[in-house]
XYZ file of C-alpha atoms in Angstrom:
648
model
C 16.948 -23.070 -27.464
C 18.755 -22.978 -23.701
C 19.240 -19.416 -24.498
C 15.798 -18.709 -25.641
C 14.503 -20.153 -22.250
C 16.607 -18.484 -20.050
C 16.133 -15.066 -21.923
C 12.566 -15.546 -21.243
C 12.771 -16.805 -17.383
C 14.719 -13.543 -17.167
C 12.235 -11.173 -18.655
C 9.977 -12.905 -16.555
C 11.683 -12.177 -13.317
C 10.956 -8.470 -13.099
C 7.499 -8.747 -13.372
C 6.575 -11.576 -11.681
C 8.460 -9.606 -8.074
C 6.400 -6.491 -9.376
C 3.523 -8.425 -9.813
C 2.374 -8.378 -6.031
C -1.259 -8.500 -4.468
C -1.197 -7.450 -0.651
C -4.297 -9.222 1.148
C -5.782 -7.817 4.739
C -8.627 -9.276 6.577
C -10.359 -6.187 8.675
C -12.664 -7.581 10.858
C -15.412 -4.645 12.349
C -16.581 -4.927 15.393
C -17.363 -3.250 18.896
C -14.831 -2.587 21.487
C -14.439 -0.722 24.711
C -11.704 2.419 24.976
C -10.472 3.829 28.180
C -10.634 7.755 27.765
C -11.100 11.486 29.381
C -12.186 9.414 32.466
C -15.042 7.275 30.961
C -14.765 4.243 29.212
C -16.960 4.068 25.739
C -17.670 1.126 23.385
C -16.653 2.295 19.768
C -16.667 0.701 16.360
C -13.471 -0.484 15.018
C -11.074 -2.665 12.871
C -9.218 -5.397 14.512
C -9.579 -4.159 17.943
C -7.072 -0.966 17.134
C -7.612 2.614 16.962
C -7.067 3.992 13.700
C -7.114 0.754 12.423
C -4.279 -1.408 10.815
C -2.360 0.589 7.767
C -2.367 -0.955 4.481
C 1.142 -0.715 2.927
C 1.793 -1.497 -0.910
C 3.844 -0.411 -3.485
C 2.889 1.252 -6.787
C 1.179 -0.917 -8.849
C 0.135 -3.364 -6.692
C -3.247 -5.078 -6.378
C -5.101 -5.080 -3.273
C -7.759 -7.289 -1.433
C -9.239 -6.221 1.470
C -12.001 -8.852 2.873
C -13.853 -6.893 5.325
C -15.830 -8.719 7.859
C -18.885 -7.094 9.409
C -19.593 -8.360 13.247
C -20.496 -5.126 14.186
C -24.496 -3.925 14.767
C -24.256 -1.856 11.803
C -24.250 -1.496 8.346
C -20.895 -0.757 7.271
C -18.810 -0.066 3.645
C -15.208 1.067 3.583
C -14.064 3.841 1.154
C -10.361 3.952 0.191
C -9.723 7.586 0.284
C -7.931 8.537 -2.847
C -7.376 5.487 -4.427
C -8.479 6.016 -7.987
C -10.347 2.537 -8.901
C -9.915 2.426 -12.273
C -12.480 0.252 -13.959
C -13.431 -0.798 -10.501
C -16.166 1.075 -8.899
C -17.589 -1.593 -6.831
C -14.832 -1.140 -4.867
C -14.872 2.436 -4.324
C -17.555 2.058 -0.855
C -19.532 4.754 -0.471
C -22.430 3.201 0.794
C -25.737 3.009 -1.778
C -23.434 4.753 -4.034
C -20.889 2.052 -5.547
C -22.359 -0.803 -3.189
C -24.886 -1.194 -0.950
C -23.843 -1.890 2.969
C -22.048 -4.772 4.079
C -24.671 -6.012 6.905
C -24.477 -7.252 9.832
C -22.934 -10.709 9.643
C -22.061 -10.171 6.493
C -18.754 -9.547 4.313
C -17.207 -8.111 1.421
C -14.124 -8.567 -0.036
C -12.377 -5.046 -1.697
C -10.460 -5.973 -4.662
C -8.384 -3.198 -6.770
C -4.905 -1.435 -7.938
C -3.062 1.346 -7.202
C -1.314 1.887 -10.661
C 0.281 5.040 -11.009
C -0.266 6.336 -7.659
C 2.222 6.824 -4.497
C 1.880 8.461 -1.360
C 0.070 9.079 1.745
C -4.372 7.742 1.118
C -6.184 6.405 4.170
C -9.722 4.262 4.241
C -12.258 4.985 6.419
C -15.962 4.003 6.897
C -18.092 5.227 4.238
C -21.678 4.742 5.921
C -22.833 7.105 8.834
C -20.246 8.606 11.556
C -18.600 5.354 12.058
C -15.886 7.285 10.146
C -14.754 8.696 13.796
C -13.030 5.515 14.972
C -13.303 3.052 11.652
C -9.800 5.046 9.662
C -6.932 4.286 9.380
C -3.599 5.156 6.980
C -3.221 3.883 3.166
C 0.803 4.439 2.569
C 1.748 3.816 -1.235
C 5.419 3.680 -1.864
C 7.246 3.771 -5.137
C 7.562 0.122 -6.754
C 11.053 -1.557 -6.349
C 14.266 0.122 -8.497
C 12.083 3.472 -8.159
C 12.942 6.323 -5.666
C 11.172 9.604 -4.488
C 11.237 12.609 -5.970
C 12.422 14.671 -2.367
C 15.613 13.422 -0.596
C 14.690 9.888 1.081
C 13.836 10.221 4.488
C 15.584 7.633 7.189
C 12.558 7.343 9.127
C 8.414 7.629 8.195
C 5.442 8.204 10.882
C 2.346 8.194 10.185
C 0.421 10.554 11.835
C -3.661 10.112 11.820
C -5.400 12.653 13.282
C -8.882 12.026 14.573
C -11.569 13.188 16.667
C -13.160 11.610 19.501
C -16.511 12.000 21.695
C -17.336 10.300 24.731
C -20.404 8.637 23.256
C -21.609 6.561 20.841
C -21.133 8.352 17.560
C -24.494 6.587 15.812
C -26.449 8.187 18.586
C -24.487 11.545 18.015
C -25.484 11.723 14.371
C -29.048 9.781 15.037
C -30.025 12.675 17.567
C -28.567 15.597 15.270
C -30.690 14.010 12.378
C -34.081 13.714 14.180
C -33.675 16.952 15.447
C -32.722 18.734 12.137
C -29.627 20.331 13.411
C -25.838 19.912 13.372
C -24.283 17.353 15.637
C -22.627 17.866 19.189
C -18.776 18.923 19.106
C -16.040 17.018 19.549
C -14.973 16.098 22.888
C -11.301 16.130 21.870
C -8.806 15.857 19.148
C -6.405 12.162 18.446
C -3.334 11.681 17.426
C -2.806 8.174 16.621
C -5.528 7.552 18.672
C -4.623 9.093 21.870
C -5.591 12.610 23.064
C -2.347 13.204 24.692
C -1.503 14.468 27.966
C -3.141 17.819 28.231
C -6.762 16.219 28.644
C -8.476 14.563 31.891
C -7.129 11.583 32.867
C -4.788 11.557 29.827
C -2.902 8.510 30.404
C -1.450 7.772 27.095
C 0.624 9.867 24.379
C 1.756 8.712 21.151
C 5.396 9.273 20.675
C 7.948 9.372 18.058
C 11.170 8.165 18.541
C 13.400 10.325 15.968
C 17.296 9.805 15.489
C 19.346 13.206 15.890
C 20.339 14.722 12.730
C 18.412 12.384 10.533
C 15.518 13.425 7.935
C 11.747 12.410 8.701
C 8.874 12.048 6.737
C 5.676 12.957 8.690
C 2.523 10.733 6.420
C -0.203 13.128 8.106
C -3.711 12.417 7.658
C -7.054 14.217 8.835
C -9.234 11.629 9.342
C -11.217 13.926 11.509
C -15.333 14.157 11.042
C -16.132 18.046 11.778
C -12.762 20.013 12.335
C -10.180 21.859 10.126
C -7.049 21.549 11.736
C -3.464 22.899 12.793
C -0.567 20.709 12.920
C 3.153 22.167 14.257
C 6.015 20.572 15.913
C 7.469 22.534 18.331
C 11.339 24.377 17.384
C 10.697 22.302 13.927
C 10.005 23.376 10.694
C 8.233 21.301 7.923
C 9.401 20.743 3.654
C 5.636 19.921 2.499
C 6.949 17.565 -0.555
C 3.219 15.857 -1.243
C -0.710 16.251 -0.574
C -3.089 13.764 -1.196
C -0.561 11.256 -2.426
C 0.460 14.275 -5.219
C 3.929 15.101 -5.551
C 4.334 18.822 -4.706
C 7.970 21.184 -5.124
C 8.642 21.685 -1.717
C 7.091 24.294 0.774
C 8.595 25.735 3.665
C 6.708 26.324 6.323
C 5.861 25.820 10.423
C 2.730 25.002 10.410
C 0.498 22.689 8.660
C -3.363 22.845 7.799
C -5.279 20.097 6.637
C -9.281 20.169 5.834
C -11.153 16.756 7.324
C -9.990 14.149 3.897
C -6.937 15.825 3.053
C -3.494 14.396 3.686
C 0.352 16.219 3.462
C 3.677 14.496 3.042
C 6.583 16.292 4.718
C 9.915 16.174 5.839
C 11.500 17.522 8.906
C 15.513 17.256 9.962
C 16.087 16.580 13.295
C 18.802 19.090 13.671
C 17.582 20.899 16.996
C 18.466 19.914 20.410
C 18.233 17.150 21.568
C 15.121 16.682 23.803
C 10.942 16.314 23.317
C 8.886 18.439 21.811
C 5.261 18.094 21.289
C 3.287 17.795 17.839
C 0.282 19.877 18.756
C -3.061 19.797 16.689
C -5.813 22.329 17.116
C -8.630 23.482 15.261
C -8.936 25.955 12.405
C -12.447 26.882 12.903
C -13.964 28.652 9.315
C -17.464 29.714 10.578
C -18.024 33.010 10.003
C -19.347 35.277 11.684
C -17.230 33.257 14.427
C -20.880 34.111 16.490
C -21.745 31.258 14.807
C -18.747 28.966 15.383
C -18.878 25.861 18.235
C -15.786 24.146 17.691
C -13.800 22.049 19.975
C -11.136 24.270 21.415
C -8.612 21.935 22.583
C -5.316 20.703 21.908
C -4.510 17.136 21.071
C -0.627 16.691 21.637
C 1.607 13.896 20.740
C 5.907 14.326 21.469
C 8.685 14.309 18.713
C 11.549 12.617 21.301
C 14.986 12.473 20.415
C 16.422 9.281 20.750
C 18.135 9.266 24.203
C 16.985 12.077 25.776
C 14.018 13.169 28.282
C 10.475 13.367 28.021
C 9.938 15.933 30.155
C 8.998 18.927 30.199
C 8.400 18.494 26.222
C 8.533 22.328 24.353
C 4.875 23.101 23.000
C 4.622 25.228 19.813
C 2.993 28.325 19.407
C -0.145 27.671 17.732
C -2.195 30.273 15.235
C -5.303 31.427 16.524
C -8.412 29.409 15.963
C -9.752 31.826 12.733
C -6.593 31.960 11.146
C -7.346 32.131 7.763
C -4.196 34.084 6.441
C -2.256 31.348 7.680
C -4.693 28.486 6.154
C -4.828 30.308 2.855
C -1.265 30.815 2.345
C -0.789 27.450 3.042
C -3.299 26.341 0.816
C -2.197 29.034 -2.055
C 0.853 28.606 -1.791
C 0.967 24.955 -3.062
C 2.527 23.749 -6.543
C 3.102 20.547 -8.309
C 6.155 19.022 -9.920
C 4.630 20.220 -13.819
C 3.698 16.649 -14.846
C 1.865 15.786 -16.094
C 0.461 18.410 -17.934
C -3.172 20.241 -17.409
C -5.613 18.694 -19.738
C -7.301 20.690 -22.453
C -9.091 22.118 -24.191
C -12.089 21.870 -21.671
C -15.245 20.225 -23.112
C -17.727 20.611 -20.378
C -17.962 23.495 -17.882
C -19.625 24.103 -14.635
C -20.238 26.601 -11.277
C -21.270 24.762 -8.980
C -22.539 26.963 -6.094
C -22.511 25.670 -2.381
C -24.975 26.215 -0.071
C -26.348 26.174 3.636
C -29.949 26.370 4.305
C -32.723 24.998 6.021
C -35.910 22.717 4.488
C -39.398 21.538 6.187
C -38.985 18.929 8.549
C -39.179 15.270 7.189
C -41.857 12.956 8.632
C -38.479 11.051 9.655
C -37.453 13.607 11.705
C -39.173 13.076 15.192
C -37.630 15.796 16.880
C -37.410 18.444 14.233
C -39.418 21.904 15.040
C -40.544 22.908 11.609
C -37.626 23.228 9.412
C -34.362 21.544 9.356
C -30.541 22.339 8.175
C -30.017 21.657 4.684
C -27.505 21.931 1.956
C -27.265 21.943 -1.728
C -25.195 21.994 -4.743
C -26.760 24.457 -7.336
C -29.733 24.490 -5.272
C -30.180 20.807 -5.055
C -30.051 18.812 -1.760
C -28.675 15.450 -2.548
C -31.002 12.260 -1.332
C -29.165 9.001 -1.900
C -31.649 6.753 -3.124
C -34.153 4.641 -0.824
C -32.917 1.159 0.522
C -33.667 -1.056 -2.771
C -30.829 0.031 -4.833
C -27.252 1.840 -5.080
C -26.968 4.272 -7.639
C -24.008 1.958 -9.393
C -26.520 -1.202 -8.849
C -29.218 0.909 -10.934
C -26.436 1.941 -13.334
C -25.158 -1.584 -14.288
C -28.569 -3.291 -13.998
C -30.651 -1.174 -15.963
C -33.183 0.424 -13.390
C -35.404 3.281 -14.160
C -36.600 5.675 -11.711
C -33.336 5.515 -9.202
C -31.880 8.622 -10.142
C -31.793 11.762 -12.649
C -29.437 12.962 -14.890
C -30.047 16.598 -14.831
C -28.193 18.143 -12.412
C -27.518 21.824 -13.282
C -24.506 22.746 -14.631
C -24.696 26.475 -12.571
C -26.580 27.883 -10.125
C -30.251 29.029 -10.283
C -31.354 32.642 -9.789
C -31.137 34.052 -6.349
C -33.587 33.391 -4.172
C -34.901 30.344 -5.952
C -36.308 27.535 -3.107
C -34.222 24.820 -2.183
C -34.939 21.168 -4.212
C -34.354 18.072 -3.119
C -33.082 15.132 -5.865
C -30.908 12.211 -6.809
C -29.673 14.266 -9.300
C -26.225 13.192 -11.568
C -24.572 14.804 -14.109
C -23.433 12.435 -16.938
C -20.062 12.996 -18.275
C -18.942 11.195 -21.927
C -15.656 9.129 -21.373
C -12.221 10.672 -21.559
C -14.133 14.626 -21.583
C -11.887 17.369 -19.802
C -14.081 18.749 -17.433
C -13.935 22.450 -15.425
C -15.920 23.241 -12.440
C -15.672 27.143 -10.529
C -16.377 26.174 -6.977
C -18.146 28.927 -5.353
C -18.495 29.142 -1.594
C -21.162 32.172 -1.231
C -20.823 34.553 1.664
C -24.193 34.478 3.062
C -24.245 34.348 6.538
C -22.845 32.063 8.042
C -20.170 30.499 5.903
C -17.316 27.910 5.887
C -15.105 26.587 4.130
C -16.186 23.064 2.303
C -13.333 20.646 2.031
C -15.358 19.424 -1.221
C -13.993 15.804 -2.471
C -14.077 13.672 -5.810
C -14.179 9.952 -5.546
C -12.703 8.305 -8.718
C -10.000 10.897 -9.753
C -7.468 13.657 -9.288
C -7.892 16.801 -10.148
C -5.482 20.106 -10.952
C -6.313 23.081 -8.661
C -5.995 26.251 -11.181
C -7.017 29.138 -9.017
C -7.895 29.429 -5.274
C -9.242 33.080 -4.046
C -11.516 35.189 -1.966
C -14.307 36.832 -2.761
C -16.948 36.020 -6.158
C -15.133 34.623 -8.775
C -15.395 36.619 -12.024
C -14.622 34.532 -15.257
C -11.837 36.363 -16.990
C -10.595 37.936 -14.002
C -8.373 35.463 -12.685
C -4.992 34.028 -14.471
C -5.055 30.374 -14.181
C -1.505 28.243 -13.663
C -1.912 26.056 -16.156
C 2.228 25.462 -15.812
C 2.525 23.795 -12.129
C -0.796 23.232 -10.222
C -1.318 21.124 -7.192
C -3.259 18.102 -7.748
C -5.526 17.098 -5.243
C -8.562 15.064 -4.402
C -9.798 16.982 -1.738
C -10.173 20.992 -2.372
C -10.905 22.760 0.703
C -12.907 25.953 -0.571
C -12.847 28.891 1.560
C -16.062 30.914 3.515
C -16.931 33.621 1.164
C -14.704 31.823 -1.704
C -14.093 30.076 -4.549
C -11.613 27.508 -6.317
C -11.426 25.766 -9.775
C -10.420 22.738 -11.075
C -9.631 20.549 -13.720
C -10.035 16.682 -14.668
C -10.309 14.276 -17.307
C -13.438 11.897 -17.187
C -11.439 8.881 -18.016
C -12.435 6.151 -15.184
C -16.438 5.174 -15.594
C -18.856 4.730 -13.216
C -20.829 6.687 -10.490
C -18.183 8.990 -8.528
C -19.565 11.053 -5.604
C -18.849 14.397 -5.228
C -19.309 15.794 -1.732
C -18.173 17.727 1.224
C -15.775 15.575 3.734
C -17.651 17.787 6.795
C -19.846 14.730 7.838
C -22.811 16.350 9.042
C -23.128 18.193 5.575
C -23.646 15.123 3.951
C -27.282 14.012 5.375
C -27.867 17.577 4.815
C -27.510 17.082 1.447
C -23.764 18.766 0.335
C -23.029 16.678 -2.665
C -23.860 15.296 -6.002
C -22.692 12.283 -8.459
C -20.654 12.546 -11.417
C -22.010 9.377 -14.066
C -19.271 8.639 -16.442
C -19.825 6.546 -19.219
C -17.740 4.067 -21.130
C -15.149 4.633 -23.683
C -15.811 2.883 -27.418
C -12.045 0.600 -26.539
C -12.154 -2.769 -24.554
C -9.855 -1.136 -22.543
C -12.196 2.144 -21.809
C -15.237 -0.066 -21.066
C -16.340 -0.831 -17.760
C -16.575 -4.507 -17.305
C -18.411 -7.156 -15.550
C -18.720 -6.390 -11.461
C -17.685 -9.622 -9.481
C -19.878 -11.686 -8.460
C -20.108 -11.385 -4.710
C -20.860 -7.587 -5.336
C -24.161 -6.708 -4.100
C -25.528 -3.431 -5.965
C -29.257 -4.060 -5.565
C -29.732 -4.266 -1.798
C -32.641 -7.567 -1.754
C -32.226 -10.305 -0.115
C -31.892 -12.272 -3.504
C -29.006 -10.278 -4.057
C -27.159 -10.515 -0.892
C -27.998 -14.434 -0.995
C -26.396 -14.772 -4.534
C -23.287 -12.547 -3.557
C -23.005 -14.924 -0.428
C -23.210 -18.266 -2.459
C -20.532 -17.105 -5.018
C -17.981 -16.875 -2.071
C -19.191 -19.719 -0.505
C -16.767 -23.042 -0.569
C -17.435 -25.698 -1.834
C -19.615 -28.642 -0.881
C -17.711 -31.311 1.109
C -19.606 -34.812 1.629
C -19.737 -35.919 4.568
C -21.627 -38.960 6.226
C -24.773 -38.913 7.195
C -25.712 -36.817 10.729
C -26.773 -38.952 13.651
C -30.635 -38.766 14.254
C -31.189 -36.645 17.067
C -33.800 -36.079 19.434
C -35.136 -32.277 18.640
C -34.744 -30.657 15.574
C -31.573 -27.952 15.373
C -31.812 -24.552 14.102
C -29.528 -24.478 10.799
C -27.436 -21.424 10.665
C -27.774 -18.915 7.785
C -25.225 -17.901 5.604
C -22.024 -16.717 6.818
C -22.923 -13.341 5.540
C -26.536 -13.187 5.815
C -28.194 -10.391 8.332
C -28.428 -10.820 12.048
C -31.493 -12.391 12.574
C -33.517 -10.398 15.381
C -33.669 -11.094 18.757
C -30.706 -12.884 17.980
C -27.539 -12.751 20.218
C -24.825 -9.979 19.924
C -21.152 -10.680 20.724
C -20.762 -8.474 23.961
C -18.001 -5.701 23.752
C -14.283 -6.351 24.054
C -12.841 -4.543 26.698
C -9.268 -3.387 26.229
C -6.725 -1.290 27.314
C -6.048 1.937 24.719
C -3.070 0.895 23.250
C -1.321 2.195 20.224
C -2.074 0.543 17.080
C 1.442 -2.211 16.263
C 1.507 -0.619 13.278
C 1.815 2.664 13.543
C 4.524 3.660 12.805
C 5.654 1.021 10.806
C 9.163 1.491 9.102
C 11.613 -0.852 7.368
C 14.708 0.350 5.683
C 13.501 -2.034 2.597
C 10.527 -0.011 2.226
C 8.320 -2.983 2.299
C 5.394 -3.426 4.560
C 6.941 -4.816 7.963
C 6.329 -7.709 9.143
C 3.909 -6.811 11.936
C 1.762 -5.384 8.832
C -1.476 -7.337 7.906
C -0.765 -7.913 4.530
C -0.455 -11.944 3.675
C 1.881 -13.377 1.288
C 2.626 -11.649 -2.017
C 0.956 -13.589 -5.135
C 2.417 -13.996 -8.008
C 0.169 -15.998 -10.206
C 0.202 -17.423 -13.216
C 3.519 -15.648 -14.043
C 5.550 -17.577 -11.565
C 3.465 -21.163 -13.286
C 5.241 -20.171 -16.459
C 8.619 -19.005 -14.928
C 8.649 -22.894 -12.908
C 7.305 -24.258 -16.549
C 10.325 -22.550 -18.350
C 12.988 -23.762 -15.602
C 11.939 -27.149 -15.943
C 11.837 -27.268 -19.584
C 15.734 -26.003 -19.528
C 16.526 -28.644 -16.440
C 14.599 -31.507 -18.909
C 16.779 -29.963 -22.032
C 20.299 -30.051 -20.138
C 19.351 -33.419 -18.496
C 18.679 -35.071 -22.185
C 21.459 -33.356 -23.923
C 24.086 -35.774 -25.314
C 27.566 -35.522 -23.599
C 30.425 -34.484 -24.944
């Protein structure tokens, strides 16, 4: 019997330490930022810019209570993070939820099974996404190692972009006007411009150990910009993308559409000394008559430890419409071979991108007649009006929300424009193919096109019309990604199994194109298994945006009742508060703007030769649950046996 217990406390060891759920509190609200010589009041997390980085390991849950004391609506998307059989928690807002108001909070609660590397979050609900990021860093779980040589030091690198006003007003005035939003007025790294702009004043810096091996977590968190990433006299090993192992690339430079991520590895075997990380834009308009991109340089510096900051060396950067160097490095990717491409294929799609322009909406004060538009397949996405999210209408029944007959190809040329809440409905567990194509009607550029809710294998990238039959497929090692950036005048296809249900948007990660109407939504229905069906939401989701809604979400987070004597009579009747998460009322007060210094974010970088999150990370104590009950339960029960056992 002593034996039997202790076999099982052991078996119960491993899983209870894997068994770990990492909980954040992200609190949203307005602060002011010292930069180019102007201070502005942005929206952020916790008072930092990017916000705080989640850390976990591989199979760890995740709860994320985000708290809303900002002016605006707000949801939070976790960029790459597959949510399997949990939707709610995917964030794009009046897609999986609708917004977390004013006031008002949401807690984020999901897995990462099966996934490691380099995500991010970022606001999922107008352009707060230009200061409301940050990194999402998945390790391998305990006992498991990488599949590259293991670095001694990791940075992560979030690059951003920043404007000198308030980025609701940007995209408010682009919107009423029916055109694309002002530029840029510079380029972040870590959220600092570096020391090439006005009144630069602060410069994230890296700290590297001489002949040691780092890995660079890079992120483009960026709203508007394809971008260029080198490190002067330094080459890079690209060894993941979008937290997908890859076989290693060589290369010096690094190019990363606005979503995507890259993993890689540089040795620190040059001399000793600085050298800037430079980040500029790739700008993909053509004719480049019609490009308007920010044309600066954002610069960080790669110090060796010990040695001078100055003058740092600054790389030679490709020219701004470098596509040859952007395509090789996006052709030029391959995965590890596992697992293997899904087939055979059982539904398959073009889907043809497009830029255009539609009649003004009433909405649209200052739009002169028509406005910029997109489609997919010659359908401008709406999301629908303010009563319901597209997952709300899914899991409560509603009629009337949406369609489910979006095309599976294009229509004929010169067909008009629609506009729809059009899905396409996918069974569960069906291997689906989609042909990307990027026409080259003037102008063009390249969509950086991503899938919420899944991975997908990248079989062919090229130039040109794609022409079924034409092209040879690698069906042996293809990247996965969840993020394809699809080139001006091009086309890409990929692969992906249906087997996570719910309402997944599909869209292009240029912000403005959004609004416009560049996206759709894939509907995947359940599987026929308890394990393929999509359960019960929690309780304090809100999917149908009433007040009734928000109120019942509210109470089923609510504590308790405590009793409490009686209150003292008083003299004038007092204004009971609302609940904690309930809408600003209006006219009511707002909490006036922080002002702070810009100061990196304490976590970034964050690095512990454990691999665990450090201690400066947000994350709160690791639960265990019920597992460690039963582990105490079986320890006692062998104390209780060896305390009652006769003596010899």
């Amino acid at each position: 019997m002593v034996r039997l217990l202790l076999a099982l406390a052991l078996l119960l060891v491993g899983p209870v330490a894997d068994a770990a759920t990492a909980k954040y509190t992200f609190t949203v609200g307005s602060m002011q930022i010292n930069q180019l010589c102007s201070t502005t009041s942005i929206i952020a997390v916790n008072g930092q810019l990017p916000g705080p980085s989640i850390e976990v390991n591989e199979g760890d849950a995740v709860e994320v209570k985000v708290i809303n004391n900002s002016p605006y609506n707000v949801t939070i998307h976790w960029h790459g993070v597959l949510q399997l059989m949990t939707p709610w928690a995917d964030g794009p807002s009046m897609v999986s939820q609708c917004p977390i108001q004013p006031s008002g909070s949401y807690t984020y609660r999901f897995s990462v099974p099966g996934q490691e590397g380099t995500l991010w979050w970022h606001a999922h609900s107008s352009f707060l996404r230009a200061t409301v990021y940050g990194a999402f860093i998945v390790r391998p779980r305990a006992g498991n190692a990488y599949p590259f040589p293991a670095p001694d030091m990791e940075v992560p690198i979030v690059l951003g972009e920043w404007w000198n006003r308030n980025v609701v007003d940007v995209e408010s005035d682009a919107l009423l006007a029916g055109q694309l939003p002002a530029q840029s007025d510079a380029f972040t790294v870590n959220g600092m411009t570096g020391l090439l702009y006005p009144c630069a004043n602060d410069t994230f810096t890296a700290v590297v150990e001489p002949n040691s091996r780092v890995l660079l977590r890079v992120i483009n968190a960026g709203l508007n910009s394809h971008l260029f990433f080198k490190v002067a006299g330094h080459n890079f090993t690209v060894v993941a993308v979008d937290a997908g192992y890859t076989s290693s690339l060589n290369t010096d430079t690094l190019v990363l559409a606005p979503g995507q991520t890259v993993d890689a590895l540089v040795d620190t075997a040059a001399a000793p000394g600085s050298y800037y990380m430079a980040v500029q834009a790739h700008d993909t308009m053509s004719p480049l008559t019609f490009a308007a991109s920010d044309t600066s340089t954002a610069t960080a510096i790669f110090q060796y430890n010990g040695s001078s900051t100055n003058p740092p060396a600054m790389p030679a950067m490709p020219s701004s419409s470098d596509a040859a160097t952007a395509n090789a490095f996006y052709f030029g990717l391959r995965g590890l071979g596992t697992p293997a491409v899904p087939a055979p294929v059982d539904v398959s799609m073009t889907i043809e991108l497009g830029l255009g322009q539609l009649p003004c909406d009433p909405s649209q004060t200052r739009c002169n007649g028509t406005a910029a538009a997109a489609a997919m397949n010659g359908v401008s996405f709406r999301l629908p009006g303010p009563e319901t999210s597209l997952l709300g209408a899914h899991v409560n029944g509603l009629t009337g929300v949406f369609t489910d007959d979006f095309p599976d190809g294009p229509p004929p040329s010169g067909t008009a424009m629609a506009v729809g809440t059009k899905v396409k409905k996918l069974s569960f567990n069906s291997v689906v193919e989609i042909v990307l194509q990027n026409p080259s009607a003037v102008p063009t550029e390249n969509h950086p096109i991503h899938l919420h809710g899944f991975n997908f294998f990248v079989l062919a990238q090229g130039v040109g019309a794609f022409t079924p039959g034409s092209v040879a497929y690698n069906l042996v090692d293809p990247v996965a990604r969840n993020t394809i950036a699809v080139p001006g005048g091009g086309w890409a296809v990929i692969r992906f199994v249906a087997n996570n249900p719910g309402m997944w948007f599909f869209h292009c990660h240029l912000d403005p194109h959004v609004p416009m109407g560049l996206g759709m939504v894939f509907h995947v229905d359940s599987g026929t298994t308890a394990g393929s069906t999509l359960p019960p939401p929690p309780a304090d989701w809100v999917g149908v945006c009433d007040a009734q809604s928000y109120a019942a979400a509210a109470a089923a987070v609510a504590p308790a009742p405590v009793a409490s004597p009686a209150p003292a009579p008083t003299l004038a009747p007092a204004s009971a508060p609302g609940p904690a998460n309930s809408p600003r009322a209006a006219g009511s007060p707002v909490i006036p703007p922080r002002a702070v210094d810009h100061k990196p974010s304490p976590n970034l970088p964050q690095h512990r030769e454990d691999g665990r999150p450090s201690s400066r990370s947000a994350a709160g104590p690791r639960a265990t649950g019920h597992l460690t009950c039963l582990l105490c339960i079986i320890l006692l029960l062998f104390v209780l046996h060896e305390h009652t056992r006769p003596s010899a």
